[in-house]
Short mmCIF file of C-alpha atoms and ligand atoms in Angstrom, two decimals:
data_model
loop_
_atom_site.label_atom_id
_atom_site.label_comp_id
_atom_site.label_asym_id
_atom_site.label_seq_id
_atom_site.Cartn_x
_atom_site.Cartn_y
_atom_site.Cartn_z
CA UNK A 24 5.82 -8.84 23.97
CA UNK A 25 8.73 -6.97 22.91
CA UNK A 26 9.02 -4.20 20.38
CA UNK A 27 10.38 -6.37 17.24
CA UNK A 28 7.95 -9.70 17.99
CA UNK A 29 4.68 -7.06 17.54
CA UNK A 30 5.72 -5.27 14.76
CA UNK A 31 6.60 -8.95 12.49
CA UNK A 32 5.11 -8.45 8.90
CA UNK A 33 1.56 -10.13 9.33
CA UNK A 34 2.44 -11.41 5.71
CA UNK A 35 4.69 -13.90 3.97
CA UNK A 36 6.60 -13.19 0.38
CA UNK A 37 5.28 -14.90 -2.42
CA UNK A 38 6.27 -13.12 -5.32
CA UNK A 39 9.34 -10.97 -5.43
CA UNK A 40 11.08 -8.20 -7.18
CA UNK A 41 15.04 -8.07 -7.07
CA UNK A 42 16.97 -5.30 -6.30
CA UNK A 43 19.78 -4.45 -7.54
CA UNK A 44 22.98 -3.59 -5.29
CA UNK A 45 25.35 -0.56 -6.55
CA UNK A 46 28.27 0.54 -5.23
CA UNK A 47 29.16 4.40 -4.01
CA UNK A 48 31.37 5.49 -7.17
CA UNK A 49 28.13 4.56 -9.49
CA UNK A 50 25.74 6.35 -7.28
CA UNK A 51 28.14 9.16 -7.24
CA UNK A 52 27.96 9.29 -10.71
CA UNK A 53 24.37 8.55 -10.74
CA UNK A 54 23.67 11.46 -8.63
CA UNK A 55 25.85 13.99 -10.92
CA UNK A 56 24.11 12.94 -14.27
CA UNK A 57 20.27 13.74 -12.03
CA UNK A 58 21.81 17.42 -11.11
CA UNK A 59 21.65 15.96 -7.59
CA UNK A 60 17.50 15.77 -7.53
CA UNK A 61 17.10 12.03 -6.72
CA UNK A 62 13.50 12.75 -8.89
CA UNK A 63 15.39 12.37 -11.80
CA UNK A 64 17.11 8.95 -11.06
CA UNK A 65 15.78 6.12 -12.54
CA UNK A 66 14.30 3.79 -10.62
CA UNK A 67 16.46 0.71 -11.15
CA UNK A 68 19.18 3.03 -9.64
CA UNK A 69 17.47 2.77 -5.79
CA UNK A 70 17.90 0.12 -3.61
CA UNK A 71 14.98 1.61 -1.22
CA UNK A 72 12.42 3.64 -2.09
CA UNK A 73 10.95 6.08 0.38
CA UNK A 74 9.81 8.41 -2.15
CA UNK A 75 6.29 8.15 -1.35
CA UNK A 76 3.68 6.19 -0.18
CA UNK A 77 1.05 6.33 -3.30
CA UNK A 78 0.74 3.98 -5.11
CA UNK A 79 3.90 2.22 -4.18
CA UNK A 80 2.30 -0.72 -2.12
CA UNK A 81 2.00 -4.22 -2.57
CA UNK A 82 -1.08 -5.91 -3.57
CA UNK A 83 -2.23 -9.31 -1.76
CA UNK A 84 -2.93 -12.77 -3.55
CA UNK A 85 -6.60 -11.88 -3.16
CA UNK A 86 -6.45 -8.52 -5.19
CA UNK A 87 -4.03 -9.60 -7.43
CA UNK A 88 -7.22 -13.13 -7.81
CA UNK A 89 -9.42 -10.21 -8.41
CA UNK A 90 -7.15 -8.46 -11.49
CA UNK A 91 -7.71 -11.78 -12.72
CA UNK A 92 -11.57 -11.85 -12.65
CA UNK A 93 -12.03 -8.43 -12.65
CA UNK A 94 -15.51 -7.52 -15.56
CA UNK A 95 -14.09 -5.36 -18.45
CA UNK A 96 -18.00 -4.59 -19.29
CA UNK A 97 -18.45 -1.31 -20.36
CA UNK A 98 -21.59 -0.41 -18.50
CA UNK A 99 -23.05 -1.80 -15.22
CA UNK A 100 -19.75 -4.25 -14.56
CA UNK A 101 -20.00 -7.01 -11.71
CA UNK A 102 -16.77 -5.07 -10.76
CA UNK A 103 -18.12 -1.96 -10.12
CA UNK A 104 -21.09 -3.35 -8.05
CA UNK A 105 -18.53 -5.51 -5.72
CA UNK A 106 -16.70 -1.43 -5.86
CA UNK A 107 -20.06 0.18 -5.28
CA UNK A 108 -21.49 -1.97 -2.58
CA UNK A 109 -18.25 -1.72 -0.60
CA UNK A 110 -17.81 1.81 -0.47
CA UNK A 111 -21.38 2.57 -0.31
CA UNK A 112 -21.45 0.71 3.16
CA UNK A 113 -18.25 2.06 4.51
CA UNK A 114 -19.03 5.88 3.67
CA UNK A 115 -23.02 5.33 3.92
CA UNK A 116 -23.17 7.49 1.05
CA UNK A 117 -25.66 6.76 -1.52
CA UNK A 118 -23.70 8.21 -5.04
CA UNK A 119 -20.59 6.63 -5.57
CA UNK A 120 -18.01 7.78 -8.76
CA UNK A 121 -15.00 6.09 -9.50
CA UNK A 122 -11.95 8.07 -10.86
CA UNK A 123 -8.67 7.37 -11.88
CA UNK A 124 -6.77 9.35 -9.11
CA UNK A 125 -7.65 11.54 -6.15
CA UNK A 126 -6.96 14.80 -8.01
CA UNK A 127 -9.46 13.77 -10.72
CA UNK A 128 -12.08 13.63 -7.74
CA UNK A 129 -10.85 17.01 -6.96
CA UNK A 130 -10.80 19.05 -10.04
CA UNK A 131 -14.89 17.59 -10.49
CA UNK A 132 -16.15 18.89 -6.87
CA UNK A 133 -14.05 22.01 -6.57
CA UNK A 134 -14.59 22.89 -9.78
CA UNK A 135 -18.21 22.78 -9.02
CA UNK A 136 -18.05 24.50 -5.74
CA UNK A 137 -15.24 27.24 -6.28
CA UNK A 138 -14.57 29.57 -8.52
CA UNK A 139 -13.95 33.21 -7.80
CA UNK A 140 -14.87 34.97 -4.67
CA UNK A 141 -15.16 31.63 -2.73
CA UNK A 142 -13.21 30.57 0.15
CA UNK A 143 -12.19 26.77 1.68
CA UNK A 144 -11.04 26.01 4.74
CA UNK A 145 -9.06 22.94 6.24
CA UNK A 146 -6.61 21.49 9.10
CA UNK A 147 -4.41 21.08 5.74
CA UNK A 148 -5.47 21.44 2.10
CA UNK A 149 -2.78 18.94 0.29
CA UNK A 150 -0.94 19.88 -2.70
CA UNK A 151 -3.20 18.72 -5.72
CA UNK A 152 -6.24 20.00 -3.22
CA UNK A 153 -5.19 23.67 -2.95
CA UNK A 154 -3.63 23.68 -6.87
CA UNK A 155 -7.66 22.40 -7.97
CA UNK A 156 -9.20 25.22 -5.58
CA UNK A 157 -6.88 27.91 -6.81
CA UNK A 158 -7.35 26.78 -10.61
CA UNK A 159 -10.49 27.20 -10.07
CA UNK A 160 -10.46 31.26 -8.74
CA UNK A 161 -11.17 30.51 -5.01
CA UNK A 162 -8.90 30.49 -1.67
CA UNK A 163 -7.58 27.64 0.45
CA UNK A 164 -7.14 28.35 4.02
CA UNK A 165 -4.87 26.13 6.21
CA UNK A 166 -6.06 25.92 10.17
CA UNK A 167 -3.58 24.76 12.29
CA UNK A 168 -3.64 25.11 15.98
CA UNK A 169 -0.07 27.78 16.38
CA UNK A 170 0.68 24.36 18.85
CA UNK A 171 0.35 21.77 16.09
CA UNK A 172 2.80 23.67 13.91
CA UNK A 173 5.69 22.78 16.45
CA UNK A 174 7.76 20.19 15.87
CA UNK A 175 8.71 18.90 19.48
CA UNK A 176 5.17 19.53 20.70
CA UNK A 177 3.79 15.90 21.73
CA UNK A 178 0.17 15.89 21.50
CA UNK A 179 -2.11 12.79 20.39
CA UNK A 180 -3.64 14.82 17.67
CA UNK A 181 -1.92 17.39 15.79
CA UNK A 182 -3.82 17.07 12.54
CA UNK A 183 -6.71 18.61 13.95
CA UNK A 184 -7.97 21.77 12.82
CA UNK A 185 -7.97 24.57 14.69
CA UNK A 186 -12.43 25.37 15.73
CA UNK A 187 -11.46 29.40 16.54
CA UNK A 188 -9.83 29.92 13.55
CA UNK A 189 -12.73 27.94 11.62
CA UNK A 190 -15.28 30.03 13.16
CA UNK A 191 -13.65 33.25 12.86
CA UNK A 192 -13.08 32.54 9.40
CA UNK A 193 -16.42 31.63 8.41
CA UNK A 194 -17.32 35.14 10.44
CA UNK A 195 -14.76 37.17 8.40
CA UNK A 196 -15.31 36.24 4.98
CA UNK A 197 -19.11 35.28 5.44
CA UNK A 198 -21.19 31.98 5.06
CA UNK A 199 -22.28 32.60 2.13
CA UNK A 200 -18.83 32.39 0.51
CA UNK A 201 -17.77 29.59 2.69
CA UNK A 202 -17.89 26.63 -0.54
CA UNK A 203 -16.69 23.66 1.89
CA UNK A 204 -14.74 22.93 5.44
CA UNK A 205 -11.94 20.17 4.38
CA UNK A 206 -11.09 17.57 6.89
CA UNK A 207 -7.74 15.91 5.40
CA UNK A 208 -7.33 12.40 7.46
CA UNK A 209 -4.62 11.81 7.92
CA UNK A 210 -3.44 14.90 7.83
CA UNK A 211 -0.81 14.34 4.84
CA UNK A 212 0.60 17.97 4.63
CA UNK A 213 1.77 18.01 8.02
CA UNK A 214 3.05 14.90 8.88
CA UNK A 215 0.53 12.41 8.53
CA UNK A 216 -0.85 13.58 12.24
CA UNK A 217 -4.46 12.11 13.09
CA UNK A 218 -7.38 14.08 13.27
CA UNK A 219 -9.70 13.24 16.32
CA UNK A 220 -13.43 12.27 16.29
CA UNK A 221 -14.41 14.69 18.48
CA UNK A 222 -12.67 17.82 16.49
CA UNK A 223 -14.71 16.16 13.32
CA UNK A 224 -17.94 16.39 15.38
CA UNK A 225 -17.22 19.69 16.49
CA UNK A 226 -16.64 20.62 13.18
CA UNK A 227 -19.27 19.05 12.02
CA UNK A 228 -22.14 20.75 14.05
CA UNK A 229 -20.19 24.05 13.61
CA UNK A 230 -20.85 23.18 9.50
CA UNK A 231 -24.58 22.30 10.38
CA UNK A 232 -24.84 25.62 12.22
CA UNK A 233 -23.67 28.04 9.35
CA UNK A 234 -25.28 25.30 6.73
CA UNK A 235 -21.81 24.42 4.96
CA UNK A 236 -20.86 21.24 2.96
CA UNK A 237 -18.11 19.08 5.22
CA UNK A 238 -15.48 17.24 2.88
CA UNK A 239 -13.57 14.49 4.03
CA UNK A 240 -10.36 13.94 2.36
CA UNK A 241 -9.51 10.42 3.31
CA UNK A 242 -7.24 8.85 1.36
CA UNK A 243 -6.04 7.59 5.02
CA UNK A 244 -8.50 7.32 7.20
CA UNK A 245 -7.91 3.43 7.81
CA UNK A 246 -4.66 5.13 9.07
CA UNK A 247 -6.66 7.56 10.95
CA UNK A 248 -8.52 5.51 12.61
CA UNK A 249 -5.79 3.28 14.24
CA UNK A 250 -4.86 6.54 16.45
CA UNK A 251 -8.03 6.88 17.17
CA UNK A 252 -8.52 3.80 18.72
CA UNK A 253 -5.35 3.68 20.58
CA UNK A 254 -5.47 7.65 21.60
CA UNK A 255 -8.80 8.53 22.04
CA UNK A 256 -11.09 7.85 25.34
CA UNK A 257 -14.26 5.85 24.44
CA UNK A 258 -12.63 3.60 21.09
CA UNK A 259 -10.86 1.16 22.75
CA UNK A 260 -13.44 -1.38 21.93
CA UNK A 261 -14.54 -0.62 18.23
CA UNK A 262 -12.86 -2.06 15.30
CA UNK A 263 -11.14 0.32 12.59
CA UNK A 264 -13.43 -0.22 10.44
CA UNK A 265 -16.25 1.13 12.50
CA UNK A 266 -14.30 4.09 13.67
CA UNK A 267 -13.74 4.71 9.92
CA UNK A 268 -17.49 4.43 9.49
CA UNK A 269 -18.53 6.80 12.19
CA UNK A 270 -16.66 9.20 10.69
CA UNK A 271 -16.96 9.47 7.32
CA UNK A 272 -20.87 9.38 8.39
CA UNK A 273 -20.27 12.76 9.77
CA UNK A 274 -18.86 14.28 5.73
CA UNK A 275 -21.03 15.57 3.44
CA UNK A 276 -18.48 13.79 0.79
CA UNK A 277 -15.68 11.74 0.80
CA UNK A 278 -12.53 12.16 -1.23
CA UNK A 279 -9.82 9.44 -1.76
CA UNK A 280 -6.82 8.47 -3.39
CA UNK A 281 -7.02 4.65 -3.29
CA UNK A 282 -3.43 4.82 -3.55
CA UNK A 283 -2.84 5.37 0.04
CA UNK A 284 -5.70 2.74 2.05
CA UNK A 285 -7.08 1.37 -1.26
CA UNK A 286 -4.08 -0.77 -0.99
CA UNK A 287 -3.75 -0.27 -5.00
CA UNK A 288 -1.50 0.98 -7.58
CA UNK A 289 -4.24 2.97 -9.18
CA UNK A 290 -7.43 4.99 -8.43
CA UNK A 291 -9.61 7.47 -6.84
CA UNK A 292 -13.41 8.13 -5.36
CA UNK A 293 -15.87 10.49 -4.97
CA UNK A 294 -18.78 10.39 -2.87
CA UNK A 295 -21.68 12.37 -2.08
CA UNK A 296 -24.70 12.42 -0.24
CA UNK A 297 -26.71 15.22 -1.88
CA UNK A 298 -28.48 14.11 -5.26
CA UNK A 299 -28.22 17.19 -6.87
CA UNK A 300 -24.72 17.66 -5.96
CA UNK A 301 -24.17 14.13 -7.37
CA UNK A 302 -25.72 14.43 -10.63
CA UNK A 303 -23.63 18.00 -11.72
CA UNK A 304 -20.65 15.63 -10.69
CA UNK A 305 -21.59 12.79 -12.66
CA UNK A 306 -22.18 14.89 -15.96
CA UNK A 307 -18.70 16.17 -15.34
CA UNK A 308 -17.41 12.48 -14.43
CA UNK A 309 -18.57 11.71 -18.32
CA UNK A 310 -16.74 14.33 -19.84
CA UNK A 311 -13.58 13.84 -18.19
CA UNK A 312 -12.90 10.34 -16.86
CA UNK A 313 -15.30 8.14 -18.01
CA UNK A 314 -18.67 6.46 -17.43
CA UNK A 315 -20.64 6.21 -14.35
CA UNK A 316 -19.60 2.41 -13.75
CA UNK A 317 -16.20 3.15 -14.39
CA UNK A 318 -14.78 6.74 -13.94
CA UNK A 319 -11.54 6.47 -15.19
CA UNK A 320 -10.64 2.83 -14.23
CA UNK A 321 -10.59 -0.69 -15.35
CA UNK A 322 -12.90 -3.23 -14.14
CA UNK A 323 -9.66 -5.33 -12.78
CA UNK A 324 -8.31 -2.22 -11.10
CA UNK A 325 -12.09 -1.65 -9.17
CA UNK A 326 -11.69 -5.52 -8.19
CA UNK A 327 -8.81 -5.01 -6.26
CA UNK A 328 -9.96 -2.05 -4.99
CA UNK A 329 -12.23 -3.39 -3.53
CA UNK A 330 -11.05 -5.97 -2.10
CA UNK A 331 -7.90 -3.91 -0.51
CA UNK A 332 -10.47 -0.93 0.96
CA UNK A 333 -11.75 -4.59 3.43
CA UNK A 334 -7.86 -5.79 3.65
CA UNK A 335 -6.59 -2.31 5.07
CA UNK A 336 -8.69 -2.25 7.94
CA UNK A 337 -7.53 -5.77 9.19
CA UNK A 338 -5.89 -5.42 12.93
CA UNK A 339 -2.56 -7.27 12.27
CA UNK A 340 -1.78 -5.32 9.46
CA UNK A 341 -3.15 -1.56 10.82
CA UNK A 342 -0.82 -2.44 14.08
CA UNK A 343 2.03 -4.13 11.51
CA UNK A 344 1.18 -0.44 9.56
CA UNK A 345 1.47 2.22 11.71
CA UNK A 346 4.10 0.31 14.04
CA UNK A 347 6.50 -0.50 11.71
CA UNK A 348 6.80 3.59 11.18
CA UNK A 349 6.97 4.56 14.57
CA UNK A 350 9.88 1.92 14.55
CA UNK A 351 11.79 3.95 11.69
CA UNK A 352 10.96 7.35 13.72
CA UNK A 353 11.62 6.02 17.22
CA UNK A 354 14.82 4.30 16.34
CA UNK A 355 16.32 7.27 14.59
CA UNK A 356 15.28 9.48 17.68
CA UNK A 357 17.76 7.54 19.52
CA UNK A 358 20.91 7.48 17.47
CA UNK A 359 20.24 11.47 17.78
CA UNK A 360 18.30 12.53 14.61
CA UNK A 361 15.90 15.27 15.12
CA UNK A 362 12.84 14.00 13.86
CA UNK A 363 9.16 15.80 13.86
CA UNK A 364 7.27 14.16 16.98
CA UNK A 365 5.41 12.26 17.75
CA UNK A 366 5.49 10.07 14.22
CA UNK A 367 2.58 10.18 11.83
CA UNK A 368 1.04 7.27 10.17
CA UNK A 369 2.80 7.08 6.71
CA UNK A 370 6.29 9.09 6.80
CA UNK A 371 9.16 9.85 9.22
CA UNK A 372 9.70 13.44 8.46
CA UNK A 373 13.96 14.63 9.60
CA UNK A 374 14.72 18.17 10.76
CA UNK A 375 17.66 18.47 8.37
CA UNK A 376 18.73 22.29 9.41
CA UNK A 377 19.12 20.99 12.74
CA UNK A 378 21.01 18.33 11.50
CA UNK A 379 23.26 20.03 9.52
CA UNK A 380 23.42 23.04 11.28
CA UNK A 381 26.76 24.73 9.22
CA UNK A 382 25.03 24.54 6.01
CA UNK A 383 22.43 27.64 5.62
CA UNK A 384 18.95 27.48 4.72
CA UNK A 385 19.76 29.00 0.66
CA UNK A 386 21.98 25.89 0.30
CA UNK A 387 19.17 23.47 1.22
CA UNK A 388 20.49 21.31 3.73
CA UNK A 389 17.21 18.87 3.24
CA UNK A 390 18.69 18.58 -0.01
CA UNK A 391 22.27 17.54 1.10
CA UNK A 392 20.50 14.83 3.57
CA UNK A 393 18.10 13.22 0.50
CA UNK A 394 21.94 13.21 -1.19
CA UNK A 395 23.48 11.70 1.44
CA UNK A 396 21.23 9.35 1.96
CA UNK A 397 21.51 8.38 -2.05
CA UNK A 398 25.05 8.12 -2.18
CA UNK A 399 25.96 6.42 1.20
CA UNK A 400 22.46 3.72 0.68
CA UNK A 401 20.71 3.97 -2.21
CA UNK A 402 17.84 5.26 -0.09
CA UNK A 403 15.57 7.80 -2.15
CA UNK A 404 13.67 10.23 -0.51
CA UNK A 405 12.39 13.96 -1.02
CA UNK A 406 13.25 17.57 0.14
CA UNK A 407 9.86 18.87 2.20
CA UNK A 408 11.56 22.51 3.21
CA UNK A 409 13.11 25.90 0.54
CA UNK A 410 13.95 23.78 -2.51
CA UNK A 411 10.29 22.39 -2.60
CA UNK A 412 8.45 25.89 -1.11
CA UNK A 413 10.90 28.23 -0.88
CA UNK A 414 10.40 31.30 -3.27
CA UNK A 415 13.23 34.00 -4.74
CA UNK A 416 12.31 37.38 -3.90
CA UNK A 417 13.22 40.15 -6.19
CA UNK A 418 16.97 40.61 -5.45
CA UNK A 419 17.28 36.89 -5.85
CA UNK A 420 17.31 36.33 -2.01
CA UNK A 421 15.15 33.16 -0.97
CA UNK A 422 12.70 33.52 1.22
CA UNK A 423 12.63 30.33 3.15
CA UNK A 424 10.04 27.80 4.16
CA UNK A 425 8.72 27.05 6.94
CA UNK A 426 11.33 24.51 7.66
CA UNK A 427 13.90 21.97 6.15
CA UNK A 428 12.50 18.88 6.44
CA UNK A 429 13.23 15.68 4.60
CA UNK A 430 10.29 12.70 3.80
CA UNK A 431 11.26 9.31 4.18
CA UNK A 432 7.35 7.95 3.02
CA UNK A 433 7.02 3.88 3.97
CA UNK A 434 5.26 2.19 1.11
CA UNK A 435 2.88 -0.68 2.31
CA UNK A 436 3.48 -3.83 2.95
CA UNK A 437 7.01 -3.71 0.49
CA UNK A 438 9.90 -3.76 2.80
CA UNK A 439 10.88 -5.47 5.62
CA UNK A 440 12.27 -4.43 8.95
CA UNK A 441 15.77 -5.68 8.16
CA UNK A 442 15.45 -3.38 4.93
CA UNK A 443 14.15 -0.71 7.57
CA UNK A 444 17.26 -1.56 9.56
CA UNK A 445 19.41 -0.89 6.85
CA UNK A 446 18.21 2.78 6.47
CA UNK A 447 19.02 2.99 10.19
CA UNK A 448 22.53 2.33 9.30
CA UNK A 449 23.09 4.30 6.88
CA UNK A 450 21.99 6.99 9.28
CA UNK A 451 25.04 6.13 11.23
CA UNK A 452 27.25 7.17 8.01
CA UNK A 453 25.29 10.43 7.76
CA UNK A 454 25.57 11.42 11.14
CA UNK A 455 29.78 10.70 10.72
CA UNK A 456 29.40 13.18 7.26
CA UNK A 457 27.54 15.50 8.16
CA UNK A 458 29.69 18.00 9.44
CA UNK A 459 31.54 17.71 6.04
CA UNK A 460 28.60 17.98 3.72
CA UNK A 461 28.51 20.64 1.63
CA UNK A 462 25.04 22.45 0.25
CA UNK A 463 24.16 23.42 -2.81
CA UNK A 464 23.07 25.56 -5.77
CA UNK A 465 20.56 25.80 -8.24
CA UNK A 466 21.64 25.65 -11.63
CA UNK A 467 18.68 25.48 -13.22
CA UNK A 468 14.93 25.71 -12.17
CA UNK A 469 11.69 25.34 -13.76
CA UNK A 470 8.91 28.74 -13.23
CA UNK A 471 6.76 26.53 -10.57
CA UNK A 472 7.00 23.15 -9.04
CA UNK A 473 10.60 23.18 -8.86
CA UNK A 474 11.81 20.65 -7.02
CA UNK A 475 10.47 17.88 -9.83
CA UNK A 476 13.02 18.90 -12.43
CA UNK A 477 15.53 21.73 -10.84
CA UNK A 478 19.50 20.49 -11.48
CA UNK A 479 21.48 21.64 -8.84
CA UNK A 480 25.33 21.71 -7.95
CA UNK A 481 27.41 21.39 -4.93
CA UNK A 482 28.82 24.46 -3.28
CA UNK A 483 32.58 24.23 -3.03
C1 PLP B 151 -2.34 11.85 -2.55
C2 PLP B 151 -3.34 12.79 -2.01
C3 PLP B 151 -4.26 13.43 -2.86
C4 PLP B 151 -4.20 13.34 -4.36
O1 PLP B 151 -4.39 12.05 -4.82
P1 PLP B 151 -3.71 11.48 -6.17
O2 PLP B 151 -4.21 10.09 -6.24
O3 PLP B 151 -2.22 11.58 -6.00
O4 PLP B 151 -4.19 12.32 -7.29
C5 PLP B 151 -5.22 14.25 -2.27
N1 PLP B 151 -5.26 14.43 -0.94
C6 PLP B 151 -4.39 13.84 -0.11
C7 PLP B 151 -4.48 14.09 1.37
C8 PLP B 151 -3.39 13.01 -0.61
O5 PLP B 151 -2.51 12.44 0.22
#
C-alpha cells in the first residue's frame, strides 16, 4: 500500500466547524495589533491551528452519546463507575481520583511528596510538572542520554531516560531524599520521543532497589505504545492496549492529562496503588477539586472520558495517529526543512536558526518562522527556543536556549491531510522569504512566562 492509502482518516465528518478564509493584508494587520505573538490572536483569526495538541481534539459520536447520558449525581454517579472501572483495569491500580486537568493531579501528589530538601528525577519533567515540584521547595532533574539531546541523532527511543545518570543521582543526593523517579510517556518536553519498555523495567527494578515511588506521567502513553509495538523486539504481536497495560503496571502512580489520549476537551487522573498514599491525596482532592466521584469534573465530561481512553487505543486510528505526523515531518524533510528526527508522536518540531540562518539567536528566528507561517497561511503555531526559555542576563544580553525550535502540535482527529497539505505549501512560501525575513524585538515582556503575553516588533 502506498504512503497516502494507509494514512486515510479511519473516520468520516459528521458535524463540522467552518473556517474562515482571510487574506494577507488582514493577517498583516492581525499580526501587528497581537505585537507579533500569534498567542494573542483570536482564534477566529486562524485558519489552522497547530498550537497544541490538548484539548484541541475531536470527540466521536459515541462520546459526544455519552455527554448526553452522562449522571450529574453528586455522589457515587453511574458516570464515574463506567470512569472508574475503565481506568482501574487499564492502570491495575486500585484508587482512582478524577481531576479537572493534569496539573491539578500534580499540585495534589507533589505537593505531598516534595517540599524542601527533596529531589525528582525524570527523562523530562514537563512544564506544569517541574513549576508544581519547584512550588513546592524541591528540585526537578532532567535525564537525558547527551545522545538523545541531538537533533539529527536517529534512534528508536530518544525519550528514554538516561539509567547512569539515574543511579548516580540517587547516589549523590541520597535515597532518602529521592521523593519520586518520573517517567513522562511520551516524552512531551523533548519532542514527543517514546520511552521503551525495557528502560521502564530497568528503571523500575533500579526504584525497587533503592525503595523509591515510580510515577508515570502518561498523558500519551496510547501514543507510546504504538512505537513500542512497531520499534521494539518482542511487541509485534500485542495490542496497544496491552502494551499500555504492561506498563503502567510497572508505576507506582499514574498521571494524565485526558486532554492528550483521553480523546477529550477536559480532564485529568490520578492514580495510586498505595492506600495510604491514596487517602492523604483524596483529603486534598476534597479541598481543592471536588469530591471523590468527581474531582473536578462533570459526570458528562467522565462519560466521554471514558469512552475515548477505549477509542484511542483502536489500531486504525493509533496508525491514522502517529502516521499522519510522520507525514507532516517526513514531507517537510524533503522540500529541505530541518526538522528534529526522527518525528515524535504529537508535534513536528522545525530547527528555525538553521533555517534562517542570517537572523541571530537575540532576534528569535523561531519567532519570525511562527510569523511567517501566520501571515503567508493562517497557520498558528508556537516559539519552543530564547523567546519561550531564553533569560536576560544582567547587561541585558540573552542568554540563549538550548535551541530555536518552532512546534507545529497536530490536534486529533481535526484536520485532514489536504489541510496538512496546505501547511506543506505554505512551507514553499517560507522557504522563498526566508532570506528576507527580518527578526525581532521585545517591546514589552512580562517577569516570567514570557512568551504568553510579550509584544514584540520587527527589527528594521
Ligand atoms: C499537558 C501535560 C501536563 C499537564 O496537563 P494539563 O492538563 O495541561 O494540566 C503534564 N504532563 C505532560 C507530559 C503534559 O503533556
Amino acid at each position: 500500500m502506498n504512503r497516502l492509502r494507509t494514512l486515510t482518516e479511519p473516520f468520516k465528518i459528521k458535524m463540522v466547524e467552518p473556517l474562515k478564509l482571510t487574506t494577507e493584508e488582514y493577517r498583516h494587520n492581525a499580526l501587528k495589533t497581537a505585537g507579533y505573538n500569534p498567542f494573542l490572536l483570536n482564534s477566529d483569526d486562524v485558519f489552522i491551528d497547530l498550537l497544541t495538541d490538548s484539548g484541541t481534539g475531536a470527540m466521536s459520536d459515541r462520546q459526544w452519546a455519552g455527554i448526553m447520558s452522562g449522571d450529574e449525581s453528586y455522589a457515587g454517579a453511574r458516570s464515574w463507575r463506567h470512569l472508574e472501572s475503565v481506568v482501574k483495569e487499564l492502570t491495575g491500580m486500585p484508587y482512582i481520583l478524577p481531576t479537572h486537568q493534569g496539573r491539578a493531579a500534580e499540585k495534589i501528589l507533589y505537593t505531598l511528596l516534595g517540599g524542601k530538601g527533596k529531589v525528582f528525577l525524570s527523562n523530562t519533567h514537563f512544564d506544569t510538572t517541574r513549576a508544581n515540584i519547584e512550588y513546592s521547595g524541591a528540585m526537578a532533574l532532567d535525564l537525558m542520554p547527551p545522545e538523545s539531546r541531538d537533533p539529527q541523532v536517529d534512534l528508536p527511543f530518544k525519550g528514554n531516560i538516561d539509567l547512569e545518570q539515574l543511579v548516580q543521582q540517587i547516589t549523590t543526593h541520597g535515597k532518602e531524599n529521592i521523593a519520586a523517579v518520573i517517567m513522562t510517556v511520551t516524552n512531551n518536553s523533548a519532542g514527543g520521543q517514546p520511552v521503551s519498555m525495557e528502560n521502564m523495567k530497568v528503571v523500575r527494578n533500579i526504584c525497587d532497589q533503592y525503595g523509591l515511588l515510580m510515577v508515570i506521567d502518561g498523558c500519551r502513553v496510547a501514543e507510546n505504545s504504538y512505537f513500542v509495538k512497531h520499534r521494539e523486539p518482542g511487541f509485534e504481536n500485542s495490542s496497544y492496549e496491552n502494551i499500555a497495560k504492561e506498563m503502567l503496571a510497572l508505576g507506582d502512580a499514574f498521571i494524565m492529562s485526558a486532554k492528550k489520549d483521553g480523546l477529550v476537551n477536559i480532564g485529568g487522573l490520578l492514580t495510586l496503588r498505595n492506600e495510604d498514599l491514596a487517602m492523604k491525596c483524596k483529603n486534598l482532592l476534597i479541598i481543592s477539586e471536588g469530591f471523590t466521584t468527581y474531582g473536578g469534573l462533570a459526570g458528562r465530561d467522565m462519560e466521554a472520558l471514558a469512552i475515548g481512553l477505549k477509542e484511542v487505543f483502536d489500531d486504525d486510528y493509533l496508525h491514522y495517529r502517529i502516521r499522519s505526523t510522520a507525514y507532516l515531518g517526513e514531507h517537510l524533510k524533503n522540500k529541505g526543512i530541518p526538522v528534529v528526527w526522527p518525528i515524535g508522536g504529537h508535534a513536528v518540531y522545525v530547527d528555525a536558526a538553521k533555517l534562517y540562518p542570517n537572523i541571530p539567536v537575540d532576534q528569535f528566528p523561531g519567532q519570525r518562522l511562527v510569523c511567517d507561517l501566520y501571515q503567508k497561511g493562517g497557520i498558528r503555531c508556537v516559539e519552543v527556543g530564547s523567546l519561550m526559555f531564553g533569560k536576560t542576563d544582567d547587561a541585558g544580553k540573552l542568554i540563549p536556549a538550548a535551541a530555536e525550535l518552532v512546534r507545529l502540535a497536530i490536534p486529533r482527529r481535526v484536520y485532514t491531510q489536504s489541510h496538512i497539505d496546505y501547511v506543506l505549501d505554505v512551507f514553499d512560501d517560507i522557504l522563498e522569504l526566508r532570506t528576507q525575513s527580518k527578526g525581532f524585538r521585545i517591546v514589552y515582556e512580562p517577569p516570567f512566562l514570557r512568551h504568553f503575553t510579550a509584544l514584540l516588533e520587527t527589527v528594521s
